[in-house]
Amino acid sequence: MSTLGTRTGTTSPRPGELLLKVDGLAKSYTSKGKRTDIIGNLTFSVNAGEVVCLVGPSGVGKTTLLKCLAGLHPSTGGEMSIDGRRIYSPPPEMALVFQDYSRSLMPWLTVEKNLRLPLRHLRLPQSEVRTRILDALAAVGLSHAAKQYPWELSGGMQQRVAIARALAYRPEILIMDEPFASVDAQTRFDLEDLVLKIRDDYGMTVLLVTHDIDEAVYLSDRIVAIGLRPAVVLEELTVDLPLPRNQLDTRALPRFAELRNHTLSLIQHASAKPTPSAMEDAVPGAAGAPA
Amino acid sequence: MNTRKIISVAVGVLVPIALLAWWYLASAGSLNPFFPPLRDIVVRFKELWLFDHFATDVLPSLGNLFVGFAIAVILGVALGFAMATVPVLNAMLSPVVQFLRGIPPVALIPILITLVGFGNEMRVASIVIAAMFPTMLSTIDGIRSVEPGLKDVGAVYRFSRGDRLLRVYLPSSLPQIVSGMQVSLQVAFIVMIASEMLGSSQGIGAMTLLAQQSFMSADMWAGILLLGLIGFLTNILFDLVKNRVLSWYVSSKRLERAA
């Protein structure tokens, strides 16, 4: 691959070096004089070239966290930095793939023009724009759909378009917010493999948020487990499964099951804590593997 | 084309023809001075509008309609954009707008006659003022209902302000803006006629009113017939343009319904 992901003028971190740092991040809302802490003192980091999954139960504030990270919402405490520069507004090194693909693509633009739109303000030569778009569409296997409208495509294909749009933008880090939550199981496997392929081909760093523990284990180099509420890091664990991964073999490894069960027990434990009355009854012992 | 569609098109064409035929036959021997035979009306229609008064009365009316409508749309979209995106402006203007749009458009004409006089400027100005509000309000609605996800995309990918306005907000709210424009067009048409009926001697509205006041019923009916035709044709034209400009919207909705 060519000089993907690098921006002229900046020295981006080499693989393994610190790229994204979140230090003591906090976010709270005040409404009617009552303060609600969504995120309390969250600390983790992502190194260049890594795939890191943030895993947590539904309602833990993962989307809020990503919106803070992307500079869409102001945080109320702590700091975040990318390439050593603090994040106050959406940083140029970052691209986001949203959960709801159907609401993140412009329905009045063809697939190709959807990819082209974010490149406008980069003022690249036309030939470069064309190359990037063709490359990105080829990477997600949608070269044939360039002239179609997003709403003519299936859900999985629409999410591929959203991923291609991020790829054409050539960020250093690709952030994905439950990107495969609303596609069918087979498509989900395909898209997971697509993420791994992008990491390999483009050397891109990926931070993915999910509530699906199997998915996190399958994709990650590292898992950051997040618990309720306010959200804090429960544990960071390194996923020492061999690369390249494969839907059939990787998921059949005993180590896969160990990691899965460990993460699951962490999260179930965390879910059970804040509301002892209701939750503890529902999760006896809290640590059991699923049936 | 399936049979059901053929039937519905056939019905749509045949019913008006049947109504016309009924009118023609029922009025054929009419001696009532207010309801002359359709035959006489058609004859007068041909004499008056094809093309004796076409250049002197029909064209100026249509000119006012389209100039007034165009200015109203430009102002409506611009003001709607400004109010929807600048909160201070909205806070300042919203009460005024709500008050002004409550006034029936035709009631503004006397004020404008006092201010601007009886000329063409008055008519265009009345059309602009009255027709601006539907487009403006639907623009505000349209921009407020832009998908938050699309705004996030604009922010994350650091679109320029111009791109955000012209390439996200505008196309996204276009379906609403266009349906506001359609209402504006109807209002513009009403005000066009009304403005000609007050203190004017020129235009389709003026001629129709004059004919009524001088007991030339056939001429009056011919005028009304022409107005009906113009309204009908402008609406068809508008729909054609709309379906073309919003083809993505029309097709995506059709697909949604089919799914």
Coordinates of C-alpha atoms in Angstrom, one line a residue:
Chain A
M1 CA 0.0 0.0 0.0
S2 CA 1.1 3.6 -0.7
T3 CA 1.5 6.3 2.0
L4 CA -1.9 5.7 3.4
G5 CA -3.1 7.5 6.5
T6 CA -0.2 9.9 6.6
R7 CA -0.8 13.6 6.3
T8 CA 1.9 15.9 4.9
G9 CA 3.4 18.2 7.4
T10 CA 2.6 16.2 10.5
T11 CA 4.6 13.3 11.8
S12 CA 2.2 10.6 12.7
P13 CA 3.1 8.0 15.3
R14 CA 4.7 4.8 14.1
P15 CA 2.9 1.5 14.8
G16 CA 3.0 0.7 18.5
E17 CA 3.4 4.4 19.5
L18 CA 0.8 6.2 21.5
L19 CA -1.9 7.7 19.2
L20 CA -4.9 8.5 21.3
K21 CA -4.9 9.2 25.0
V22 CA -7.9 9.6 27.2
D23 CA -7.0 10.8 30.7
G24 CA -9.5 11.1 33.5
L25 CA -12.3 11.9 31.1
A26 CA -15.6 12.9 32.8
K27 CA -18.9 13.9 31.5
S28 CA -22.0 14.9 33.4
Y29 CA -25.3 16.6 32.6
T30 CA -27.1 19.0 34.8
S31 CA -30.8 19.2 34.4
K32 CA -33.3 20.7 36.8
G33 CA -30.5 21.3 39.3
K34 CA -29.7 17.6 39.4
R35 CA -26.4 16.4 38.2
T36 CA -26.1 13.1 36.4
D37 CA -22.6 11.6 35.9
I38 CA -22.4 9.6 32.6
I39 CA -18.7 9.1 32.6
G40 CA -16.5 9.4 35.6
N41 CA -12.8 9.4 35.4
L42 CA -12.2 7.2 32.4
T43 CA -8.6 6.6 31.4
F44 CA -7.3 4.5 28.5
S45 CA -5.1 4.8 25.4
V46 CA -4.8 3.5 21.9
N47 CA -1.6 2.9 20.1
A48 CA -1.0 3.4 16.4
G49 CA -2.0 0.3 14.4
E50 CA -4.0 -1.3 17.2
V51 CA -7.6 -2.5 17.1
V52 CA -9.1 -1.6 20.5
C53 CA -12.7 -2.4 21.5
L54 CA -14.5 -0.6 24.2
V55 CA -17.0 -3.1 25.6
G56 CA -19.7 -2.3 28.1
P57 CA -23.4 -3.1 28.8
S58 CA -26.1 -1.1 27.0
G59 CA -26.7 2.3 28.5
V60 CA -23.2 2.7 29.9
G61 CA -22.6 5.9 27.9
K62 CA -20.5 4.5 25.2
T63 CA -22.0 6.8 22.6
T64 CA -21.5 9.8 24.8
L65 CA -17.9 8.8 25.2
L66 CA -17.4 8.6 21.5
K67 CA -19.1 12.0 21.0
C68 CA -16.7 13.5 23.5
L69 CA -13.7 11.8 21.8
A70 CA -14.8 13.0 18.4
G71 CA -15.1 16.6 19.8
L72 CA -18.8 16.6 19.1
H73 CA -19.7 17.1 22.8
P74 CA -17.5 19.0 25.3
S75 CA -16.3 16.9 28.2
T76 CA -16.7 18.1 31.8
G77 CA -13.4 16.9 33.1
G78 CA -10.1 15.3 32.2
E79 CA -8.4 15.6 28.8
M80 CA -8.0 13.8 25.6
S81 CA -5.3 14.1 23.0
I82 CA -4.4 12.7 19.6
D83 CA -0.9 12.8 18.4
G84 CA -0.1 14.7 21.5
R85 CA -2.5 17.5 20.7
R86 CA -5.6 18.1 22.8
I87 CA -9.0 17.5 21.4
Y88 CA -11.4 20.4 21.6
S89 CA -13.2 20.0 18.3
P90 CA -13.3 17.2 15.7
P91 CA -9.7 16.4 15.0
P92 CA -8.6 16.0 11.3
E93 CA -6.9 12.7 12.1
M94 CA -10.2 11.0 13.0
A95 CA -13.1 9.5 11.1
L96 CA -16.2 8.1 12.6
V97 CA -18.5 5.4 11.4
F98 CA -21.9 5.7 13.1
Q99 CA -24.2 3.1 14.3
D100 CA -27.1 4.1 12.3
Y101 CA -25.8 3.9 8.7
S102 CA -29.2 4.9 7.2
R103 CA -29.0 8.2 9.0
S104 CA -25.4 9.0 8.3
L105 CA -25.3 8.8 4.5
M106 CA -26.7 11.7 2.4
P107 CA -29.7 10.2 0.6
W108 CA -29.6 12.8 -2.2
L109 CA -26.0 11.8 -3.2
T110 CA -24.9 8.7 -5.0
V111 CA -22.4 6.4 -3.2
E112 CA -19.5 8.0 -5.0
K113 CA -20.6 11.6 -4.2
N114 CA -21.1 10.6 -0.6
L115 CA -17.4 9.6 -0.5
R116 CA -16.4 12.8 -2.3
L117 CA -18.2 15.2 0.0
P118 CA -15.8 15.1 3.0
L119 CA -12.8 15.4 0.7
R120 CA -14.0 18.8 -0.7
H121 CA -12.4 20.9 2.0
L122 CA -9.1 19.0 1.8
R123 CA -8.5 20.7 -1.6
L124 CA -6.8 17.6 -3.1
P125 CA -6.0 17.3 -6.8
Q126 CA -8.9 15.7 -8.7
S127 CA -6.8 12.7 -9.6
E128 CA -6.1 12.1 -6.0
V129 CA -9.7 12.4 -5.1
R130 CA -10.6 9.8 -7.8
T131 CA -7.9 7.4 -6.7
R132 CA -9.0 7.6 -3.1
I133 CA -12.7 7.0 -3.9
L134 CA -11.9 4.1 -6.3
D135 CA -9.5 2.6 -3.7
A136 CA -12.0 2.9 -0.9
L137 CA -14.9 1.4 -2.8
A138 CA -12.7 -1.5 -3.9
A139 CA -11.6 -2.1 -0.4
V140 CA -15.1 -2.6 0.8
G141 CA -16.1 -4.5 -2.3
L142 CA -18.6 -1.9 -3.7
S143 CA -16.9 -0.7 -6.9
H144 CA -20.0 -1.7 -8.8
A145 CA -22.3 0.4 -6.7
A146 CA -20.6 3.8 -7.2
K147 CA -23.5 5.3 -9.1
Q148 CA -26.2 4.0 -6.9
Y149 CA -28.0 5.8 -4.1
P150 CA -27.5 4.6 -0.6
W151 CA -31.2 3.8 -0.1
E152 CA -31.0 1.4 -3.1
L153 CA -28.6 -0.7 -1.1
S154 CA -29.0 -3.3 1.7
G155 CA -28.1 -2.3 5.3
G156 CA -24.8 -4.1 5.2
M157 CA -23.9 -2.4 1.9
Q158 CA -24.8 1.0 3.3
Q159 CA -22.6 0.4 6.3
R160 CA -19.8 -0.5 3.8
V161 CA -20.4 2.8 2.1
A162 CA -20.0 4.6 5.5
I163 CA -16.7 2.7 6.0
A164 CA -15.5 3.5 2.5
R165 CA -16.3 7.2 3.2
A166 CA -14.1 7.0 6.3
L167 CA -11.3 5.2 4.3
A168 CA -11.3 7.7 1.5
Y169 CA -10.8 10.4 4.1
R170 CA -7.6 8.6 5.2
P171 CA -7.7 9.2 8.9
E172 CA -5.1 7.9 11.3
I173 CA -7.7 6.5 13.5
L174 CA -11.1 5.1 12.6
I175 CA -13.7 5.2 15.3
M176 CA -16.7 3.0 15.0
D177 CA -19.8 3.2 17.2
E178 CA -21.6 -0.2 17.3
P179 CA -21.2 -0.3 13.6
F180 CA -22.7 -3.7 13.1
A181 CA -25.5 -3.5 15.6
S182 CA -28.3 -3.4 13.0
V183 CA -27.2 -5.9 10.3
D184 CA -27.9 -9.6 10.1
A185 CA -25.4 -12.2 11.5
Q186 CA -23.8 -13.2 8.2
T187 CA -23.3 -9.6 7.2
R188 CA -21.9 -8.9 10.6
F189 CA -19.2 -11.5 10.2
D190 CA -18.3 -10.1 6.8
L191 CA -18.0 -6.6 8.1
E192 CA -15.9 -7.7 11.1
D193 CA -13.5 -9.3 8.7
L194 CA -13.5 -6.2 6.6
V195 CA -12.4 -4.2 9.6
L196 CA -9.5 -6.5 10.2
K197 CA -8.6 -6.3 6.5
I198 CA -8.6 -2.5 6.6
R199 CA -6.3 -2.6 9.5
D200 CA -3.9 -4.9 7.6
D201 CA -4.1 -3.1 4.3
Y202 CA -4.2 0.5 5.4
G203 CA -2.3 0.2 8.7
M204 CA -5.2 2.1 10.2
T205 CA -5.8 2.3 13.9
V206 CA -9.4 1.3 14.9
L207 CA -11.3 2.1 18.1
L208 CA -14.6 0.2 18.1
V209 CA -17.4 0.4 20.6
T210 CA -19.6 -2.6 21.0
H211 CA -21.8 -4.4 23.5
D212 CA -21.2 -7.7 21.7
I213 CA -18.4 -9.4 23.7
D214 CA -17.8 -12.1 21.1
E215 CA -17.2 -9.4 18.5
A216 CA -14.8 -7.5 20.8
V217 CA -12.8 -10.6 21.4
Y218 CA -12.7 -11.6 17.8
L219 CA -11.6 -8.1 16.5
S220 CA -9.4 -6.7 19.3
D221 CA -5.7 -6.5 20.1
R222 CA -6.9 -5.1 23.3
I223 CA -10.3 -4.8 25.1
V224 CA -11.2 -2.0 27.4
A225 CA -14.1 -3.2 29.5
I226 CA -16.3 -0.4 30.8
G227 CA -18.8 -0.6 33.6
L228 CA -21.8 1.3 34.9
R229 CA -22.4 4.2 36.0
P230 CA -20.8 6.6 35.9
A231 CA -18.7 4.8 33.3
V232 CA -15.2 3.7 34.5
V233 CA -12.7 1.3 33.1
L234 CA -13.1 -2.1 34.8
E235 CA -10.2 -3.8 33.2
E236 CA -8.0 -3.7 30.2
L237 CA -7.1 -7.0 28.7
T238 CA -4.8 -8.0 25.9
V239 CA -6.3 -10.4 23.4
D240 CA -3.5 -12.8 22.7
L241 CA -5.3 -14.7 19.9
P242 CA -3.2 -15.5 16.9
L243 CA -3.4 -13.4 13.7
P244 CA -4.7 -13.5 11.1
R245 CA -8.1 -14.3 12.6
N246 CA -10.8 -16.3 11.0
Q247 CA -14.5 -16.6 11.8
L248 CA -14.4 -20.4 12.0
D249 CA -11.1 -21.2 13.6
T250 CA -10.5 -18.2 15.9
R251 CA -14.0 -18.5 17.5
A252 CA -13.4 -22.2 18.1
L253 CA -10.2 -21.7 20.1
P254 CA -10.3 -22.5 23.8
R255 CA -8.6 -19.2 24.5
F256 CA -11.4 -17.4 22.7
A257 CA -13.9 -18.9 25.1
E258 CA -11.7 -18.0 28.1
L259 CA -11.4 -14.4 27.1
R260 CA -15.1 -14.2 26.2
N261 CA -16.1 -15.6 29.6
H262 CA -13.7 -13.4 31.5
T263 CA -15.0 -10.2 29.8
L264 CA -18.6 -11.3 30.2
S265 CA -18.2 -11.9 33.9
L266 CA -16.6 -8.5 34.3
I267 CA -19.5 -6.8 32.6
Q268 CA -22.2 -8.8 34.3
H269 CA -20.6 -8.0 37.7
A270 CA -20.5 -4.4 36.8
S271 CA -24.1 -4.4 35.6
A272 CA -25.2 -6.0 38.8
K273 CA -23.6 -3.5 41.2
P274 CA -25.4 -0.2 40.9
T275 CA -28.9 -1.5 41.4
P276 CA -28.6 -4.3 43.9
S277 CA -32.3 -4.9 44.4
A278 CA -33.2 -5.6 40.8
M279 CA -30.1 -6.8 39.2
E280 CA -28.6 -9.2 41.6
D281 CA -31.6 -11.5 41.5
A282 CA -31.4 -11.6 37.7
V283 CA -27.7 -12.5 37.6
P284 CA -27.1 -15.1 40.2
G285 CA -23.4 -15.4 41.1
A286 CA -22.8 -12.9 38.2
A287 CA -19.8 -14.8 36.8
G288 CA -21.4 -17.7 35.0
A289 CA -20.7 -18.5 31.4
P290 CA -23.7 -18.3 29.1
A291 CA -25.6 -21.6 28.5
Chain B
M1 CA -48.8 -0.4 -17.0
N2 CA -51.3 -2.5 -15.2
T3 CA -55.0 -2.4 -15.7
R4 CA -55.8 -0.6 -12.5
K5 CA -53.5 2.3 -13.5
I6 CA -55.1 2.5 -17.0
I7 CA -58.6 2.6 -15.4
S8 CA -57.5 5.4 -13.0
V9 CA -56.0 7.5 -15.8
A10 CA -59.1 6.9 -18.0
V11 CA -61.4 8.0 -15.1
G12 CA -59.3 11.1 -14.5
V13 CA -59.6 12.1 -18.2
L14 CA -63.2 11.1 -18.7
V15 CA -64.9 12.7 -15.7
P16 CA -63.8 16.2 -16.6
I17 CA -64.9 15.6 -20.2
A18 CA -68.2 14.3 -19.0
L19 CA -68.7 17.4 -16.7
L20 CA -67.9 19.7 -19.6
A21 CA -70.3 17.9 -21.9
W22 CA -73.0 18.1 -19.2
W23 CA -72.3 21.9 -18.8
Y24 CA -72.4 22.3 -22.6
L25 CA -75.7 20.5 -23.0
A26 CA -77.5 21.8 -19.9
S27 CA -76.6 25.4 -20.7
A28 CA -77.2 25.2 -24.4
G29 CA -80.6 26.9 -24.4
S30 CA -80.0 29.0 -21.3
L31 CA -81.5 32.5 -21.3
N32 CA -80.3 33.3 -17.8
P33 CA -78.1 36.3 -18.1
F34 CA -75.8 35.0 -15.3
F35 CA -75.3 31.5 -16.8
P36 CA -74.8 31.9 -20.5
P37 CA -74.4 28.8 -22.8
L38 CA -71.0 27.3 -22.6
R39 CA -70.8 27.7 -26.4
D40 CA -71.0 31.5 -26.0
I41 CA -68.3 31.4 -23.2
V42 CA -66.0 29.4 -25.4
V43 CA -66.5 31.8 -28.3
R44 CA -65.7 34.8 -26.0
F45 CA -62.8 32.9 -24.6
K46 CA -61.3 32.6 -28.0
E47 CA -62.1 36.2 -28.9
L48 CA -60.7 37.6 -25.7
W49 CA -57.7 35.5 -24.9
L50 CA -56.6 34.0 -28.2
F51 CA -54.9 36.3 -28.7
D52 CA -56.4 39.7 -28.5
H53 CA -55.7 40.5 -24.9
F54 CA -53.0 37.9 -24.5
A55 CA -50.1 40.4 -24.7
T56 CA -51.9 43.3 -23.0
D57 CA -53.5 41.4 -20.1
V58 CA -52.5 37.8 -19.8
L59 CA -48.8 38.2 -20.1
P60 CA -48.5 41.0 -17.6
S61 CA -50.5 39.0 -15.1
L62 CA -48.3 35.9 -15.6
G63 CA -45.2 38.1 -15.4
N64 CA -46.3 39.5 -12.1
L65 CA -47.1 36.0 -10.8
F66 CA -43.7 34.6 -11.7
V67 CA -41.6 37.6 -10.7
G68 CA -43.4 37.9 -7.4
F69 CA -43.2 34.1 -6.8
A70 CA -39.5 34.0 -7.6
I71 CA -38.7 36.9 -5.3
A72 CA -40.9 35.4 -2.5
V73 CA -39.1 32.1 -2.8
I74 CA -35.6 33.6 -2.7
L75 CA -36.5 35.8 0.3
G76 CA -38.4 33.0 2.0
V77 CA -35.6 30.5 1.8
A78 CA -33.0 33.1 2.8
L79 CA -34.9 34.4 5.8
G80 CA -35.9 30.9 6.8
F81 CA -32.3 29.8 6.6
A82 CA -31.2 32.8 8.7
M83 CA -33.9 32.3 11.3
A84 CA -33.4 28.5 11.6
T85 CA -29.6 28.8 12.0
V86 CA -29.1 32.0 14.0
P87 CA -31.0 31.6 17.3
V88 CA -30.9 35.4 18.1
L89 CA -32.5 36.2 14.8
N90 CA -35.2 33.6 15.4
A91 CA -35.9 35.0 18.9
M92 CA -36.2 38.5 17.4
L93 CA -38.2 37.8 14.3
S94 CA -40.4 34.9 15.3
P95 CA -43.2 36.9 17.0
V96 CA -43.3 39.3 14.2
V97 CA -43.5 36.6 11.6
Q98 CA -46.2 34.8 13.5
F99 CA -48.2 38.0 13.6
L100 CA -47.7 38.9 10.0
R101 CA -48.5 35.5 8.6
G102 CA -51.8 35.6 10.5
I103 CA -53.0 38.5 8.4
P104 CA -55.0 37.3 5.4
P105 CA -52.7 38.2 2.4
V106 CA -55.4 40.0 0.5
A107 CA -55.9 42.4 3.4
L108 CA -52.4 43.7 2.9
I109 CA -53.3 45.0 -0.6
P110 CA -55.0 48.2 0.6
I111 CA -51.9 49.1 2.7
L112 CA -49.7 48.6 -0.3
I113 CA -51.9 50.6 -2.6
T114 CA -51.5 53.5 -0.1
L115 CA -47.7 53.0 0.1
V116 CA -46.7 52.0 -3.4
G117 CA -49.7 53.1 -5.5
F118 CA -51.7 51.2 -8.1
G119 CA -48.9 50.2 -10.4
N120 CA -47.3 46.9 -11.2
E121 CA -44.9 47.4 -8.3
M122 CA -47.8 47.2 -5.9
R123 CA -49.0 44.0 -7.4
V124 CA -45.6 42.3 -7.3
A125 CA -45.0 43.6 -3.8
S126 CA -48.3 42.1 -2.6
I127 CA -47.5 38.8 -4.2
V128 CA -44.0 38.8 -2.6
I129 CA -45.2 39.6 0.9
A130 CA -48.0 37.2 0.9
A131 CA -46.2 34.3 -0.8
M132 CA -43.0 34.6 1.2
F133 CA -44.4 33.1 4.4
P134 CA -45.3 29.6 3.4
T135 CA -41.8 29.0 1.9
M136 CA -40.1 30.7 4.8
L137 CA -41.9 28.7 7.5
S138 CA -41.4 25.4 5.7
T139 CA -37.7 26.3 5.2
I140 CA -37.4 26.8 9.0
D141 CA -39.2 23.5 9.6
G142 CA -37.0 21.7 7.1
I143 CA -33.8 22.9 8.5
R144 CA -34.8 22.1 12.1
S145 CA -35.6 18.6 11.1
V146 CA -32.3 17.9 9.4
E147 CA -31.2 14.5 10.6
P148 CA -28.9 14.9 13.6
G149 CA -26.7 12.1 12.2
L150 CA -26.0 14.1 9.1
K151 CA -25.1 17.1 11.2
D152 CA -22.6 14.9 13.1
V153 CA -21.2 13.7 9.8
G154 CA -20.6 17.3 8.8
A155 CA -18.9 18.1 12.1
V156 CA -16.7 15.0 12.3
Y157 CA -15.5 15.3 8.7
R158 CA -15.0 19.1 9.3
F159 CA -17.1 20.3 6.4
S160 CA -16.7 24.0 5.8
R161 CA -19.6 26.3 6.8
G162 CA -20.6 26.8 3.2
D163 CA -20.6 23.0 2.6
R164 CA -22.7 22.5 5.7
L165 CA -25.3 25.0 4.6
L166 CA -25.4 24.3 0.9
R167 CA -24.6 20.6 0.8
V168 CA -26.2 19.3 3.9
Y169 CA -28.9 21.6 5.2
L170 CA -30.2 22.8 1.9
P171 CA -30.6 19.4 0.1
S172 CA -31.8 17.8 3.3
S173 CA -34.6 20.3 3.8
L174 CA -35.4 20.7 0.1
P175 CA -38.5 18.4 0.2
Q176 CA -40.1 20.6 2.8
I177 CA -39.0 23.8 1.1
V178 CA -40.5 22.6 -2.1
S179 CA -43.8 21.8 -0.5
G180 CA -43.8 25.2 1.0
M181 CA -43.1 26.7 -2.4
Q182 CA -46.1 24.9 -3.8
V183 CA -48.3 26.6 -1.2
S184 CA -46.5 29.9 -1.9
L185 CA -47.4 29.5 -5.6
Q186 CA -51.1 29.1 -4.8
V187 CA -51.0 32.1 -2.5
A188 CA -49.2 34.1 -5.2
F189 CA -51.9 33.2 -7.7
I190 CA -54.7 34.3 -5.4
V191 CA -53.0 37.6 -4.6
M192 CA -52.2 38.2 -8.3
I193 CA -55.9 38.1 -9.1
A194 CA -56.9 40.1 -6.0
S195 CA -54.3 42.8 -6.7
E196 CA -55.7 43.3 -10.2
M197 CA -59.3 43.5 -8.9
L198 CA -58.5 46.6 -6.8
G199 CA -58.1 49.8 -8.8
S200 CA -56.6 48.3 -11.9
S201 CA -57.7 48.3 -15.5
Q202 CA -55.2 45.7 -16.7
G203 CA -54.8 42.0 -16.2
I204 CA -57.0 38.9 -16.2
G205 CA -58.4 39.8 -12.7
A206 CA -59.3 43.3 -13.8
M207 CA -61.0 42.2 -17.0
T208 CA -62.9 39.5 -15.3
L209 CA -64.2 41.9 -12.6
L210 CA -65.0 44.5 -15.3
A211 CA -67.0 42.0 -17.2
Q212 CA -69.0 41.1 -14.1
Q213 CA -69.7 44.7 -13.3
S214 CA -70.9 45.4 -16.8
F215 CA -73.1 42.3 -17.0
M216 CA -71.0 40.6 -19.7
S217 CA -71.5 37.2 -18.1
A218 CA -69.9 35.2 -21.0
D219 CA -66.7 37.4 -20.7
M220 CA -66.7 36.9 -16.9
W221 CA -67.0 33.1 -17.3
A222 CA -64.3 33.2 -19.9
G223 CA -62.0 34.9 -17.5
I224 CA -62.7 32.4 -14.8
L225 CA -62.1 29.6 -17.2
L226 CA -58.7 31.1 -18.1
L227 CA -57.8 31.5 -14.4
G228 CA -58.7 27.9 -13.8
L229 CA -56.6 26.8 -16.7
I230 CA -53.6 28.9 -15.6
G231 CA -53.8 27.5 -12.0
F232 CA -54.1 24.0 -13.3
L233 CA -51.2 24.3 -15.7
T234 CA -48.8 26.1 -13.3
N235 CA -49.4 23.3 -10.8
I236 CA -48.7 20.6 -13.3
L237 CA -45.5 22.5 -14.3
F238 CA -44.5 22.8 -10.7
D239 CA -45.0 19.1 -10.1
L240 CA -42.9 18.3 -13.1
V241 CA -40.0 20.4 -11.9
K242 CA -40.5 19.1 -8.4
N243 CA -40.3 15.4 -9.4
R244 CA -37.2 16.2 -11.4
V245 CA -35.4 18.2 -8.7
L246 CA -36.4 15.8 -5.9
S247 CA -36.1 12.6 -7.9
W248 CA -33.9 11.0 -5.1
Y249 CA -36.6 11.8 -2.6
V250 CA -39.5 10.6 -4.7
S251 CA -37.8 7.3 -5.6
S252 CA -36.6 6.6 -2.1
K253 CA -40.1 7.1 -0.7
R254 CA -41.5 4.8 -3.4
L255 CA -38.9 2.2 -2.5
E256 CA -39.7 2.6 1.2
R257 CA -43.4 2.0 0.5
A258 CA -42.7 -1.0 -1.6
A259 CA -40.5 -2.6 1.0

